[in-house]
PDB file of C-alpha atoms in Angstrom:
ATOM      1  CA  MET E   1      36.871 -11.368  14.654  1.00  0.00           C
ATOM      2  CA  ASP E   2      35.518 -11.752  11.402  1.00  0.00           C
ATOM      3  CA  GLU E   3      35.694  -8.679   8.925  1.00  0.00           C
ATOM      4  CA  ASN E   4      31.884  -8.329   8.804  1.00  0.00           C
ATOM      5  CA  TYR E   5      31.600  -7.998  12.535  1.00  0.00           C
ATOM      6  CA  GLU E   6      34.198  -5.320  12.821  1.00  0.00           C
ATOM      7  CA  GLU E   7      32.596  -3.386  10.244  1.00  0.00           C
ATOM      8  CA  LEU E   8      29.262  -3.676  12.008  1.00  0.00           C
ATOM      9  CA  VAL E   9      30.779  -2.658  15.233  1.00  0.00           C
ATOM     10  CA  THR E  10      32.439   0.427  13.720  1.00  0.00           C
ATOM     11  CA  MET E  11      29.188   1.504  11.933  1.00  0.00           C
ATOM     12  CA  ILE E  12      27.243   1.183  15.249  1.00  0.00           C
ATOM     13  CA  ASP E  13      30.125   3.130  17.106  1.00  0.00           C
ATOM     14  CA  VAL E  14      29.923   5.954  14.297  1.00  0.00           C
ATOM     15  CA  SER E  15      26.092   6.197  14.043  1.00  0.00           C
ATOM     16  CA  ILE E  16      25.765   6.258  17.733  1.00  0.00           C
ATOM     17  CA  TYR E  17      28.287   8.978  18.124  1.00  0.00           C
ATOM     18  CA  LEU E  18      26.990  11.276  15.424  1.00  0.00           C
ATOM     19  CA  SER E  19      23.131  11.000  16.040  1.00  0.00           C
ATOM     20  CA  LEU E  20      23.115  10.998  19.832  1.00  0.00           C
ATOM     21  CA  ILE E  21      25.462  13.954  20.235  1.00  0.00           C
ATOM     22  CA  LEU E  22      23.200  15.891  18.453  1.00  0.00           C
ATOM     23  CA  ALA E  23      20.007  14.487  19.999  1.00  0.00           C
ATOM     24  CA  SER E  24      21.522  15.123  23.308  1.00  0.00           C
ATOM     25  CA  ARG E  25      20.833  18.889  22.885  1.00  0.00           C
ATOM     26  CA  THR E  26      17.056  18.304  22.909  1.00  0.00           C
ATOM     27  CA  PHE E  27      16.461  14.923  24.737  1.00  0.00           C
ATOM     28  CA  THR E  28      15.905  14.988  28.470  1.00  0.00           C
ATOM     29  CA  THR E  29      18.144  12.826  30.607  1.00  0.00           C
ATOM     30  CA  PHE E  30      15.426  10.285  30.872  1.00  0.00           C
ATOM     31  CA  GLU E  31      14.900  10.100  27.114  1.00  0.00           C
ATOM     32  CA  VAL E  32      18.676   9.610  26.646  1.00  0.00           C
ATOM     33  CA  ASN E  33      18.588   6.803  29.008  1.00  0.00           C
ATOM     34  CA  ALA E  34      15.589   5.117  27.426  1.00  0.00           C
ATOM     35  CA  VAL E  35      17.138   5.426  23.966  1.00  0.00           C
ATOM     36  CA  PHE E  36      20.365   3.626  25.328  1.00  0.00           C
ATOM     37  CA  ASP E  37      18.463   1.147  27.195  1.00  0.00           C
ATOM     38  CA  ALA E  38      16.470   0.218  24.096  1.00  0.00           C
ATOM     39  CA  ILE E  39      19.642  -0.096  21.992  1.00  0.00           C
ATOM     40  CA  GLY E  40      21.448  -2.052  24.741  1.00  0.00           C
ATOM     41  CA  GLY E  41      18.596  -4.459  24.983  1.00  0.00           C
ATOM     42  CA  LYS E  42      18.432  -5.277  21.362  1.00  0.00           C
ATOM     43  CA  LEU E  43      21.982  -5.977  21.166  1.00  0.00           C
ATOM     44  CA  GLY E  44      22.054  -7.617  24.357  1.00  0.00           C
ATOM     45  CA  LYS E  45      20.024 -10.393  22.999  1.00  0.00           C
ATOM     46  CA  ASN E  46      22.722 -11.426  20.761  1.00  0.00           C
ATOM     47  CA  GLY E  47      25.072 -11.608  23.876  1.00  0.00           C
ATOM     48  CA  ASN E  48      27.631  -9.184  22.241  1.00  0.00           C
ATOM     49  CA  LYS E  49      29.762  -7.702  24.951  1.00  0.00           C
ATOM     50  CA  ILE E  50      31.905  -5.463  22.867  1.00  0.00           C
ATOM     51  CA  THR E  51      29.151  -3.643  21.347  1.00  0.00           C
ATOM     52  CA  ILE E  52      27.173  -3.267  24.494  1.00  0.00           C
ATOM     53  CA  ASP E  53      30.320  -1.713  26.109  1.00  0.00           C
ATOM     54  CA  ILE E  54      30.308   0.731  23.129  1.00  0.00           C
ATOM     55  CA  VAL E  55      26.747   1.569  23.715  1.00  0.00           C
ATOM     56  CA  GLU E  56      27.672   2.259  27.481  1.00  0.00           C
ATOM     57  CA  LYS E  57      30.466   4.322  26.479  1.00  0.00           C
ATOM     58  CA  TYR E  58      28.130   6.658  24.303  1.00  0.00           C
ATOM     59  CA  ARG E  59      25.673   6.759  27.113  1.00  0.00           C
ATOM     60  CA  LYS E  60      28.044   8.399  29.465  1.00  0.00           C
ATOM     61  CA  ALA E  61      29.415  10.502  26.752  1.00  0.00           C
ATOM     62  CA  VAL E  62      26.092  11.836  25.921  1.00  0.00           C
ATOM     63  CA  LEU E  63      25.078  12.432  29.514  1.00  0.00           C
ATOM     64  CA  ASN E  64      28.392  14.016  30.252  1.00  0.00           C
ATOM     65  CA  LEU E  65      27.612  16.466  27.299  1.00  0.00           C
ATOM     66  CA  LYS E  66      24.232  17.316  29.028  1.00  0.00           C
ATOM     67  CA  GLY E  67      26.172  17.943  32.471  1.00  0.00           C
ATOM     68  CA  VAL E  68      24.601  15.091  34.213  1.00  0.00           C
ATOM     69  CA  VAL E  69      27.778  12.776  34.618  1.00  0.00           C
TER      70      VAL E  69
END
């Protein structure tokens, strides 16, 4: 994996974690899923499975914080 790719994955990982944990307090379950679907859809066009897995990991984490999962 090249260095730029790893840096991008790390930035996405950290930004999703920080912003969506805060947002989970005000977003409904439907809105949380819509946000993650939109992010996953954009990233999915590039066929990047590792990044999509990160998105799904944080979807589950945020829903868990909301008490849904």
